[in-house]
């Protein structure tokens, strides 16, 4: 990515890394499922892709909310002059925000590249296998995070 | 990926639950897609 992320005061480095990884994975999933919604042959696969686009778009909103809320909670504790600085840092250059910047993103991700040469039932099978693998991997990682609660301060 | 704060871990827990449902649905649709 060529652009620099906008500062997100109020978040620990660990939280920022977590949100950045989650946001990137979520974005890739939305992009992949939009692609699949157009290219899939089976109505069931198209429906699945459509539902994933909707659900992950909602997740993107939750991630943005976590960043925004925590930054503003922190800003309330700052002297007035610094609040203005924090607000400007968050809102002045939205095009430089990693999740709204277009320039740094390739038009597709690795999964889309793998699927481009496939069509029909072959595409549907390959896409759904990628989805099973993606969610199995993601659930495992997130479960690990939940179980580590309290062990990292 | 590592969620440092409790709030982030709450988010991770909720997301894990939602994505488990996505995994179950993906398996079901995948099984249908595998049939000729």
Coordinates of C-alpha atoms in Angstrom, one line a residue:
Chain A
X1 CA 0.0 0.0 0.0
X2 CA 1.5 3.3 -1.0
X3 CA -0.5 5.6 1.3
X4 CA 0.1 6.0 5.0
X5 CA -2.6 5.1 7.5
X6 CA -4.2 8.1 9.2
X7 CA -3.3 8.3 12.9
X8 CA -5.8 6.5 15.2
X9 CA -5.1 8.0 18.6
X10 CA -6.6 6.1 21.5
X11 CA -5.8 2.7 20.2
X12 CA -2.9 0.6 21.4
X13 CA -0.4 -0.6 18.9
X14 CA -1.8 -4.2 19.4
X15 CA -5.4 -3.0 18.8
X16 CA -4.4 -1.1 15.7
X17 CA -2.6 -4.1 14.3
X18 CA -5.6 -6.3 15.1
X19 CA -8.0 -3.9 13.4
X20 CA -5.8 -3.5 10.4
X21 CA -5.5 -7.2 9.8
X22 CA -9.3 -7.7 10.4
X23 CA -10.2 -4.8 8.1
X24 CA -7.9 -6.1 5.3
X25 CA -9.2 -9.7 5.5
X26 CA -12.8 -8.3 5.6
X27 CA -12.2 -6.1 2.5
X28 CA -10.6 -9.0 0.6
X29 CA -13.6 -11.2 1.4
X30 CA -16.1 -8.5 0.2
X31 CA -14.1 -8.1 -3.0
X32 CA -13.9 -11.8 -3.6
X33 CA -17.6 -12.4 -2.9
X34 CA -18.7 -9.5 -5.2
X35 CA -16.7 -11.1 -7.9
X36 CA -18.2 -14.5 -7.2
X37 CA -21.8 -13.1 -7.1
X38 CA -21.3 -12.1 -10.8
X39 CA -19.5 -15.1 -12.0
X40 CA -21.0 -18.1 -10.1
X41 CA -23.3 -20.4 -12.0
X42 CA -25.4 -21.9 -9.2
X43 CA -28.1 -19.8 -7.7
X44 CA -27.1 -21.2 -4.2
X45 CA -23.5 -20.0 -4.7
X46 CA -24.7 -16.6 -5.9
X47 CA -27.0 -16.3 -2.9
X48 CA -24.1 -17.3 -0.6
X49 CA -21.8 -14.7 -2.1
X50 CA -24.5 -12.0 -1.9
X51 CA -25.1 -12.8 1.8
X52 CA -21.4 -12.7 2.5
X53 CA -21.1 -9.3 0.9
X54 CA -23.9 -7.9 3.0
X55 CA -22.6 -9.5 6.3
X56 CA -19.0 -8.4 5.7
X57 CA -20.1 -4.9 4.8
X58 CA -21.8 -4.8 8.2
X59 CA -18.6 -6.1 9.8
X60 CA -16.6 -3.3 8.1
X61 CA -19.0 -0.8 9.7
X62 CA -18.4 -2.4 13.1
X63 CA -14.6 -2.2 12.7
X64 CA -14.9 1.4 11.7
X65 CA -17.1 2.0 14.7
X66 CA -14.5 0.5 17.0
X67 CA -11.8 2.7 15.6
X68 CA -14.0 5.8 15.8
X69 CA -15.4 5.2 19.3
X70 CA -12.1 4.4 20.9
X71 CA -10.4 7.4 19.3
X72 CA -13.2 9.8 20.5
X73 CA -13.2 8.3 24.0
X74 CA -9.5 9.1 24.2
X75 CA -10.1 12.6 22.7
X76 CA -12.5 13.5 25.5
X77 CA -9.7 13.0 28.0
X78 CA -7.4 15.4 26.2
X79 CA -7.1 19.2 26.6
X80 CA -9.4 21.1 24.2
X81 CA -6.6 22.1 21.7
X82 CA -5.6 18.5 21.3
X83 CA -9.2 17.4 20.7
X84 CA -9.2 19.5 17.6
X85 CA -5.9 18.0 16.5
X86 CA -7.3 14.5 17.0
X87 CA -10.5 15.3 15.1
X88 CA -8.5 16.7 12.2
X89 CA -6.2 13.8 12.1
X90 CA -9.2 11.4 11.8
X91 CA -11.3 13.3 9.3
X92 CA -9.1 15.7 7.3
X93 CA -7.7 13.2 4.8
X94 CA -10.2 10.4 4.4
X95 CA -8.5 9.4 1.1
X96 CA -5.4 8.5 3.0
X97 CA -7.3 6.1 5.2
X98 CA -6.2 2.5 4.5
X99 CA -9.7 1.2 4.0
X100 CA -10.9 4.0 1.8
X101 CA -7.8 4.5 -0.3
X102 CA -8.2 3.0 -3.7
X103 CA -4.8 3.6 -5.2
X104 CA -2.9 1.1 -3.0
X105 CA -5.2 -1.8 -3.7
X106 CA -4.9 -4.1 -6.7
X107 CA -8.1 -4.6 -8.6
X108 CA -8.3 -8.2 -7.2
X109 CA -6.7 -10.3 -4.5
X110 CA -4.9 -13.6 -4.7
X111 CA -8.1 -15.6 -4.5
X112 CA -9.7 -13.7 -7.4
X113 CA -6.6 -14.4 -9.5
X114 CA -6.9 -18.1 -8.8
X115 CA -10.5 -18.1 -9.9
X116 CA -10.3 -16.0 -13.0
X117 CA -9.5 -18.9 -15.3
X118 CA -12.4 -21.0 -14.0
X119 CA -16.1 -21.0 -15.0
X120 CA -19.4 -22.7 -14.5
X121 CA -19.5 -25.6 -11.9
X122 CA -15.7 -25.6 -11.8
X123 CA -15.7 -22.0 -10.6
X124 CA -18.5 -22.7 -8.0
X125 CA -16.6 -25.6 -6.5
X126 CA -13.3 -23.7 -6.3
X127 CA -14.9 -20.6 -4.8
X128 CA -16.8 -22.6 -2.2
X129 CA -13.7 -24.5 -1.2
X130 CA -11.9 -21.2 -0.8
X131 CA -14.8 -20.1 1.4
X132 CA -14.7 -23.2 3.6
X133 CA -10.9 -22.8 4.0
X134 CA -11.2 -19.1 4.7
X135 CA -13.9 -19.4 7.4
X136 CA -12.2 -22.4 9.1
X137 CA -8.9 -20.5 9.3
X138 CA -10.6 -17.3 10.5
X139 CA -12.7 -18.9 13.1
X140 CA -9.6 -20.7 14.5
X141 CA -7.7 -17.4 14.7
X142 CA -10.6 -15.6 16.3
X143 CA -11.2 -18.4 18.8
X144 CA -7.5 -18.1 19.7
X145 CA -7.9 -14.4 20.4
X146 CA -11.0 -14.9 22.6
X147 CA -9.2 -17.6 24.6
X148 CA -6.2 -15.4 25.2
X149 CA -8.4 -12.8 27.0
X150 CA -6.6 -11.7 30.2
X151 CA -3.3 -13.3 29.3
X152 CA -2.0 -10.2 27.5
X153 CA -1.9 -6.9 29.3
Chain B
X1 CA -3.4 -11.0 14.5
X2 CA -3.6 -10.2 18.1
X3 CA -6.4 -8.4 20.0
X4 CA -4.9 -6.5 22.9
X5 CA -7.8 -4.9 24.7
X6 CA -10.9 -6.5 26.2
X7 CA -13.1 -4.6 23.8
X8 CA -11.2 -6.0 20.9
X9 CA -11.4 -9.5 22.3
X10 CA -15.2 -9.1 22.7
X11 CA -15.3 -8.2 19.1
X12 CA -13.2 -11.3 18.2
X13 CA -15.5 -13.5 20.2
X14 CA -18.7 -12.2 18.4
X15 CA -17.0 -12.4 15.0
X16 CA -15.9 -16.0 15.7
X17 CA -19.6 -16.9 16.4
X18 CA -20.9 -15.2 13.3
X19 CA -18.1 -16.7 11.1
X20 CA -18.8 -20.2 12.4
X21 CA -22.3 -19.8 11.0
X22 CA -20.7 -18.7 7.7
X23 CA -18.5 -21.7 7.8
X24 CA -21.4 -24.1 8.3
X25 CA -23.3 -22.4 5.5
X26 CA -20.2 -22.6 3.2
X27 CA -19.9 -26.3 3.9
X28 CA -23.5 -26.9 3.0
X29 CA -23.4 -24.9 -0.2
X30 CA -20.0 -26.5 -1.1
X31 CA -21.5 -30.0 -0.7
X32 CA -24.3 -29.1 -3.1
X33 CA -21.8 -27.5 -5.6
X34 CA -19.7 -30.7 -5.5
X35 CA -22.6 -32.7 -6.9
X36 CA -22.7 -32.9 -10.7

